XYZ file of C-alpha atoms in Angstrom:
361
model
C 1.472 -139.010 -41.731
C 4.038 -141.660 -41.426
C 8.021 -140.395 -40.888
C 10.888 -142.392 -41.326
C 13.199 -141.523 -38.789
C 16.009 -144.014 -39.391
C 16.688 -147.302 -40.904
C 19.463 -148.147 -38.137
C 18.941 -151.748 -36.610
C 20.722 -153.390 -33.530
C 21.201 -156.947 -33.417
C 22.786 -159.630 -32.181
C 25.012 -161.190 -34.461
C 22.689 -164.605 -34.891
C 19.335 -162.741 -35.449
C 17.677 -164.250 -38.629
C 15.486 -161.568 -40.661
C 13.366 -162.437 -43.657
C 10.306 -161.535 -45.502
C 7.331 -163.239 -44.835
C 4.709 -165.435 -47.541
C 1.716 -164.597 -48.458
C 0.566 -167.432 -46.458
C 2.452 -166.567 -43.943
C 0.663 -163.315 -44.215
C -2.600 -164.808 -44.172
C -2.791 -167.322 -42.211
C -4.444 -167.461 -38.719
C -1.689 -167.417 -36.119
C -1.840 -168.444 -32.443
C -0.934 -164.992 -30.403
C -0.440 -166.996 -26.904
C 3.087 -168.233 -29.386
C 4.080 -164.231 -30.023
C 6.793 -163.666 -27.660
C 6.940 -160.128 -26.537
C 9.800 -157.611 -25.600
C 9.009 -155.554 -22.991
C 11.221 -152.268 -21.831
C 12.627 -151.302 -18.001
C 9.770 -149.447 -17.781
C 7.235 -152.039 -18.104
C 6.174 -150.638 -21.399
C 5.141 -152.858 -24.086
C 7.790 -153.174 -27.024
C 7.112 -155.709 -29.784
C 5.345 -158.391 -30.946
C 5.283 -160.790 -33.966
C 4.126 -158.922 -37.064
C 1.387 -161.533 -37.359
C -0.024 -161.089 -34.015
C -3.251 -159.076 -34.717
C -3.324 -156.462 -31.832
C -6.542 -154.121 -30.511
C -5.102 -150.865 -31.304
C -3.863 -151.088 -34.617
C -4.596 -154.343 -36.769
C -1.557 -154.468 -39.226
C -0.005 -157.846 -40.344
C 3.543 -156.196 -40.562
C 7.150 -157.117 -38.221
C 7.092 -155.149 -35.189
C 4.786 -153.028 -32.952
C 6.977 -150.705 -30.919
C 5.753 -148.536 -28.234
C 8.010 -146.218 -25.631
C 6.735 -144.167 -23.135
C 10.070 -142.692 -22.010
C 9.400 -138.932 -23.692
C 6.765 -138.626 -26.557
C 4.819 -141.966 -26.634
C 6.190 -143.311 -30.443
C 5.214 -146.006 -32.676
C 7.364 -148.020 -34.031
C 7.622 -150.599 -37.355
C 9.872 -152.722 -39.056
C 7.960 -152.396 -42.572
C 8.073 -155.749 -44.323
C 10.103 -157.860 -42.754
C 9.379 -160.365 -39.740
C 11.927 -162.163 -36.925
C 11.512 -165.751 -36.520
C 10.646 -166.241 -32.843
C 13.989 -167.696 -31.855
C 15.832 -164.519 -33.179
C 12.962 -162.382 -31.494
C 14.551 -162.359 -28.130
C 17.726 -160.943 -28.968
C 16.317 -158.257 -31.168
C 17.035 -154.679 -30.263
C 15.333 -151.726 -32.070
C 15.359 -148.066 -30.529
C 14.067 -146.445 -33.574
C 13.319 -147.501 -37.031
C 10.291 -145.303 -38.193
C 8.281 -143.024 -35.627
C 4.773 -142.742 -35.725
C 4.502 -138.887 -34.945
C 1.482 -137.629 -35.867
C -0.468 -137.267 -32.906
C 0.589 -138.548 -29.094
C -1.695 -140.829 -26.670
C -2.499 -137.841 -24.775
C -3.599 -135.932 -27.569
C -5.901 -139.063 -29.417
C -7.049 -138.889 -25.518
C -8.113 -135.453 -25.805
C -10.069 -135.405 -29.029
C -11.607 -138.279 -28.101
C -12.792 -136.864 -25.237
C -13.995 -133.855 -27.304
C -16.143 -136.024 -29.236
C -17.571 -137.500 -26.206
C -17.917 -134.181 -24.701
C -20.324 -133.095 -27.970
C -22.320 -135.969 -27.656
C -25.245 -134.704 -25.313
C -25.834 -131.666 -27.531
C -25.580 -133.699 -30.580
C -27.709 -136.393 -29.464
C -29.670 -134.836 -26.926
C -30.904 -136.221 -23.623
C -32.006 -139.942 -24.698
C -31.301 -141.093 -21.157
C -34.633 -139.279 -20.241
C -36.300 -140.820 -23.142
C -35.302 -144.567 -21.920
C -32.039 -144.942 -24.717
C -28.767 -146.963 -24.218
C -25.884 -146.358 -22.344
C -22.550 -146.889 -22.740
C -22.328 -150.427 -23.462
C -24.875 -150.311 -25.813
C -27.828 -151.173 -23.332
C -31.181 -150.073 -22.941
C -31.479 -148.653 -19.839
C -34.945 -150.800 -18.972
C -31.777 -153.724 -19.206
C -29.612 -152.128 -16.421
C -32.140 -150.714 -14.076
C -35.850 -151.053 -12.876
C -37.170 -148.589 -11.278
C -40.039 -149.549 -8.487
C -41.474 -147.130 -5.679
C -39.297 -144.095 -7.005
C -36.385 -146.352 -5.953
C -33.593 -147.113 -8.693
C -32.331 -151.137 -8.441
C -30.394 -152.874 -11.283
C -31.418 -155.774 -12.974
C -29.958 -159.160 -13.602
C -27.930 -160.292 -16.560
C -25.284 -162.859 -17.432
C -22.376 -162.689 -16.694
C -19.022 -160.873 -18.213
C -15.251 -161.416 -17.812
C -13.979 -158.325 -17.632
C -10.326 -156.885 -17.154
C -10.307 -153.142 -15.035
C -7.876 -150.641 -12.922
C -8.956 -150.223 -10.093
C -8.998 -146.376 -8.055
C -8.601 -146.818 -4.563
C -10.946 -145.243 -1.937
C -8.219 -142.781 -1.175
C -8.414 -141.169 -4.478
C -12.669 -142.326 -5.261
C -14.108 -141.023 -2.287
C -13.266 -137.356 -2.283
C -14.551 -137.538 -5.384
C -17.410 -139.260 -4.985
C -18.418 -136.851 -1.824
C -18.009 -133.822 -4.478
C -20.129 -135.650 -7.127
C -22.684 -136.520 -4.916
C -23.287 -132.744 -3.134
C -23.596 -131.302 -6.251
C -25.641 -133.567 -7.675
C -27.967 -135.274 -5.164
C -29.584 -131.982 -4.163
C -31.248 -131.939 -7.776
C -32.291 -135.759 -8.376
C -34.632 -136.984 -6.399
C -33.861 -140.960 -6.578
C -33.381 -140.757 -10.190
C -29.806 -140.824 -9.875
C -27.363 -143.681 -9.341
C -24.082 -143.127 -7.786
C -21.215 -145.396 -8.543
C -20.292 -147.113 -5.359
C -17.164 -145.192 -4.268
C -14.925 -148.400 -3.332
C -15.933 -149.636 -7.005
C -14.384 -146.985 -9.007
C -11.955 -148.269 -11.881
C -11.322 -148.028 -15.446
C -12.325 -150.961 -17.810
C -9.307 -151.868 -19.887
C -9.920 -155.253 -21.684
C -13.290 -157.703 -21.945
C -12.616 -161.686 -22.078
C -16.045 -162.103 -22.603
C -18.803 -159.739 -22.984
C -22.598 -159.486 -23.555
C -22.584 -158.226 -27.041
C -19.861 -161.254 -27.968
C -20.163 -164.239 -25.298
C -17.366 -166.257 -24.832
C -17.754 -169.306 -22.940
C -15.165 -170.632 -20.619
C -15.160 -173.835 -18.634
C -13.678 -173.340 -14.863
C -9.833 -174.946 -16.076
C -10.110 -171.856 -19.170
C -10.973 -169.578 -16.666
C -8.210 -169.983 -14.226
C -6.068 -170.111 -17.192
C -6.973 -166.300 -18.182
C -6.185 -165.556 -14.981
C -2.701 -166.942 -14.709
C -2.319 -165.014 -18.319
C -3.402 -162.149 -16.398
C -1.260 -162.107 -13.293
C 1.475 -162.644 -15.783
C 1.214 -159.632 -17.659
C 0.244 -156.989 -15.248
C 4.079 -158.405 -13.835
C 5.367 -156.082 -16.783
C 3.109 -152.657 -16.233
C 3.615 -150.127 -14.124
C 1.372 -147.795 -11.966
C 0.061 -145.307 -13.483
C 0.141 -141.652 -12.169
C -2.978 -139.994 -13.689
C -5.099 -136.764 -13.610
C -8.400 -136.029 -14.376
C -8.534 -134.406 -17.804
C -12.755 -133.604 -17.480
C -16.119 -134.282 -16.325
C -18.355 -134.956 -19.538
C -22.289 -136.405 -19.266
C -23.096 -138.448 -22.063
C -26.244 -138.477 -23.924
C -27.282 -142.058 -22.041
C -26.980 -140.207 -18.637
C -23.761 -141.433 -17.930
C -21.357 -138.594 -15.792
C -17.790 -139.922 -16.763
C -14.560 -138.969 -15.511
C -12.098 -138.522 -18.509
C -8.385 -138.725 -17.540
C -4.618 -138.122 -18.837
C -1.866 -140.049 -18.256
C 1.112 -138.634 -16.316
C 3.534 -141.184 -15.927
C 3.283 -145.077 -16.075
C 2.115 -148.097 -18.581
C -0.025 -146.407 -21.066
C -3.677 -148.138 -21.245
C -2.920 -148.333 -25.240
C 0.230 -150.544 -23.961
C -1.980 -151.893 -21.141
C -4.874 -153.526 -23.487
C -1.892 -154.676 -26.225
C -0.656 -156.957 -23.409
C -4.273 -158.198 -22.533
C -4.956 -158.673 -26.303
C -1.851 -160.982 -25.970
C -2.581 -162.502 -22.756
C -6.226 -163.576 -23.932
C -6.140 -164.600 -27.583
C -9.690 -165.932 -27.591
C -11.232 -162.789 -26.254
C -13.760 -160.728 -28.838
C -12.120 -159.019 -31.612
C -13.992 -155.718 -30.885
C -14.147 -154.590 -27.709
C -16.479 -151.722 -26.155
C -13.864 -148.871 -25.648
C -11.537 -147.221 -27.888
C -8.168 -148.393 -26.972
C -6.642 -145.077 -25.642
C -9.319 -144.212 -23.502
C -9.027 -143.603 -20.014
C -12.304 -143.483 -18.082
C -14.215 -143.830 -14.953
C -18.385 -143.316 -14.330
C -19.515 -141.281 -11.626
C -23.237 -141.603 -11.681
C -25.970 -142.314 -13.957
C -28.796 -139.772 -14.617
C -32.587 -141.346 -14.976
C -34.385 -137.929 -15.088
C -34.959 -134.659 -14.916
C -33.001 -132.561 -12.291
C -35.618 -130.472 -10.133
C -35.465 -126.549 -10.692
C -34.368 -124.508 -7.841
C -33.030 -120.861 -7.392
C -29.519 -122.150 -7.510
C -30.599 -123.933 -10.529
C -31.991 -121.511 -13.237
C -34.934 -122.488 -15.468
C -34.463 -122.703 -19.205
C -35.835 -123.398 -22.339
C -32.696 -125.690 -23.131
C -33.685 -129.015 -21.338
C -29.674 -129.272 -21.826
C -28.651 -126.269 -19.421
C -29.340 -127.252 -15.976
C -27.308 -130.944 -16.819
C -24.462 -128.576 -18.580
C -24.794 -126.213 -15.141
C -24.018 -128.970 -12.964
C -21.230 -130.917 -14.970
C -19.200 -126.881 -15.372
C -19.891 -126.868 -11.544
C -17.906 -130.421 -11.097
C -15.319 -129.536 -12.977
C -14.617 -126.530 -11.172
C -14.430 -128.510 -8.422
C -12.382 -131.655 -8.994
C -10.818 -130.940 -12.565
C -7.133 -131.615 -12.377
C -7.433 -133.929 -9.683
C -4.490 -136.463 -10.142
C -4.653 -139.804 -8.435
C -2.095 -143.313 -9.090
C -3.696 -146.717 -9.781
C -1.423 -149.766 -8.570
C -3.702 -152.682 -9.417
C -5.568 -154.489 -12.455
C -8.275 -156.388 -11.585
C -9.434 -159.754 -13.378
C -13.826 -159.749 -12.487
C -15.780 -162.082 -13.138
C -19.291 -160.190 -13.358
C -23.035 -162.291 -12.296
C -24.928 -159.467 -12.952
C -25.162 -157.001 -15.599
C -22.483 -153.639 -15.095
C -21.891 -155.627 -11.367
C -18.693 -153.074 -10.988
C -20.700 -150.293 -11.555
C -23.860 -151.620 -9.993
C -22.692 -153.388 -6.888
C -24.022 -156.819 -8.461
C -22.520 -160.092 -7.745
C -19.248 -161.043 -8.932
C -15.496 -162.721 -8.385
C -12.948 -160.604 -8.334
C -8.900 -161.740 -8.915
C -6.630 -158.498 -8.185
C -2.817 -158.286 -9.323
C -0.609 -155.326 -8.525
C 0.965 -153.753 -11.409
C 4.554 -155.225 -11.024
C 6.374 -152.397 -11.428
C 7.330 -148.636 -10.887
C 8.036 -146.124 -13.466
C 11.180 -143.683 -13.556
C-alpha cells in the first residue's frame, strides 16, 4: 500500500514546477536527456517523470531511492520539473513507498526460486531450458562423456564481478561436495568468472545491433555511471538448484549501491537497450555449476524414491557450509560476449572493467 508521509518540498527559490500534457505524457522521450540526482552515497535519486525506468514503469515526476536506513521509494505524484529546475531540486521525503524493503522483495523472490525444482521437477535431466530461457542442447554438447559449450552470437552484457578472493573458497566447497557425485555431467563455473549479471545492452532473445562507434559509446555511458555507485558489501542469503540444473548463489545486500539502484542507472546509461530484460530487477545472483544428470548413489548419498532428494541432500549440505558467507564487489564489468553464456562458460569475449567510484558510509 502506498503512504503519504509528507507533502514538504525543498527548493531553490527559481525551481519551476508544473503539470505535465497529455502529450507530454505520451510521448516517446529520449532518457540519455533525463538528468539524474544522485546522493553522497552514490545512490540513485531521481529522474524525469517521463524517463521509463526497469524497475517500475510509471510516467509520473520523480523516482526517489535512499539507501541510508530502510531502502524508500519516493514520488512527486503529478507534477514534473523542467530539466533546468531539475538540478537544484531537493526532496528528502514526499511519499514513502513502505510496503516491503529490497531485502525482503529479495527474499521472496528467492523463495519462489527456491520452490521451483519441486514444482517443476528435474527438466534439466530431461534436456529443458535454463535460466536464460535456453535449451540446454543450445549451451552445451556433450561428446565422449565430456561436457563443452556451444557457439552462439554474441551479447552485450553489463555484470559485478566477485573477485577470486571471495569465488574460490567457494568454488573449492561447491566443487567437493559436488564432484564426488557427477561423473562429467557437471559444469563448474570457472572460479575467476564469478559475477552477478545486472543489465543486458543486447541480448539473444532481443538483438540489438551496434556498430563499433555505438559500442564504445555504451561504454563511455558505462564508465560514467558506475562513477556514482558504490561497492557493495554482500552476503550470501542461500544456495537454491533450479529446475534447469542451475546451482545459484542467492545474496543480500549489506551495505552499498543497491542492484535495484544499480540497473536504474544502466537503464539510463543505455536507452536503446531491450525493454525486458532476463532478471528481475532486485535480484542478486551468482551460478555455481550446472547439473546435466543424475548424481551417482553412494552410502553417503541415500537412495530414494524422490529423484528430487539426493539434489535437495547436496544443496542442504552447501548451505551448511558456505551460507552466510559475506564477500564486497568493487567493480562492474561492461562484456562483450562471442559465445553463448561466455562468462559462465569460459567462451570468447571483450571485457571493459570500471571500479565502482565510490565507498559507502
Amino acid at each position: 500500500m502506498w503512504k503519504i508521509r509528507s507533502r514538504r518540498l525543498l527548493v531553490a527559490p527559481n525551481l519551476t514546477v508544473a503539470r505535465p500534457t497529455e502529450s507530454q505524457l505520451i510521448a516517446p522521450i529520449d532518457c540519455s536527456k533525463a538528468k539524474i540526482l544522485h546522493g553522497k552515497d552514490g545512490n540513485f535519486l531521481g529522474s524525469l517523470h517521463y524517463c521509463r525506468l526497469d524497475l517500475v514503469h510509471l510516467r509520473r515526476s520523480l523516482l526517489l531511492s535512499i539507501s541510508n536506513g530502510p531502502p524508500q521509494l519516493y514520488f512527486f505524484l503529478g507534477f514534473y520539473c523542467t530539466p533546468e529546475s531539475l538540478a537544484a531540486l531537493q526532496i528528502f521525503d514526499l511519499m514513502q513507498y513502505s510496503s516491503v524493503s529490497k531485502s525482503e522483495l529479495r527474499s521472496k523472490l528467492y523463495d519462489k526460486m527456491e520452490r521451483d525444482l519441486d514444482e517443476k521437477g528435474a527438466v534439466f535431466l530431461k534436456g529443458g531450458e535454463t535460466s536464460q530461457s535456453l535449451s540446454l542442447s543450445d549451451i552445451f554438447t556433450i561428446k565422449d562423456g565430456s561436457v563443452t559449450p556451444a557457439a552462439n552470437p554474441p551479447v552485450r552484457a553489463n555484470v559485478l564481478y566477485l573477485s577470486t578472493e571471495y569465488s574460490v573458497p567457494i568454488f573449492e566447497a561447491v566443487k567437493s561436495i559436488f564432484d564426488p557425485y557427477f561423473d562429467k555431467a557437471i559444469w563448474f563455473q570457472n572460479s575467476s568468472l564469478y559475477h552477478f549479471s545486472m543489465f543486458h545492452a543486447s541480448h539473444h532473445i532481443t538483438p540489438i545491433p551496434a556498430s563499433n562507434i555505438e559500442i564504445e559509446a555504451e561504454v563511455a555511458a558505462v564508465k560514467s555511471a558506475t562513477e556514482h555507485m558504490c561497492r557493495l558489501k554482500i552476503v550470501l542469503d542461500r544456495v537454491i538448484l533450479t529446475s534447469t540444473g542451475v546451482l545459484l548463489g542467492c545474496w543480500q545486500v549489506i551495505s552499498g549501491t543497491d542492484p535495484v539502484t544499480i540497473r536504474a542507472k544502466l537503464r539510463t546509461a543505455l536507452p536503446h537497450a531491450p525493454e525486458k530484460q532476463l532478471y528481475d530487477a532486485a535480484i542478486l545472483h551468482t551460478s555455481f555449476a550446472r547439473l546435466l544428470g543424475h548424481p551417482k548413489i553412494s552410502q553417503t548419498l541415500g537412495r530414494s524414491s524422490d529423484e528430487l532428494q539426493p539434489f535437495h541432500e547436496l544443496v542442504a549440505r552447501l548451505n551448511k557450509q558456505i551460507r552466510g558467507f559475506e564477500a564486497v564487489v568493487s567493480e562492474l564489468w561492461y562484456v562483450e560476449e562471442y559465445d553463448v553464456l561466455a562468462l559462465a562458460l569460459n567462451g570468447r569475449m571483450k571485457v571493459r572493467k570500471f571500479p565502482l567510484g565510490c565507498y559507502s558510509s
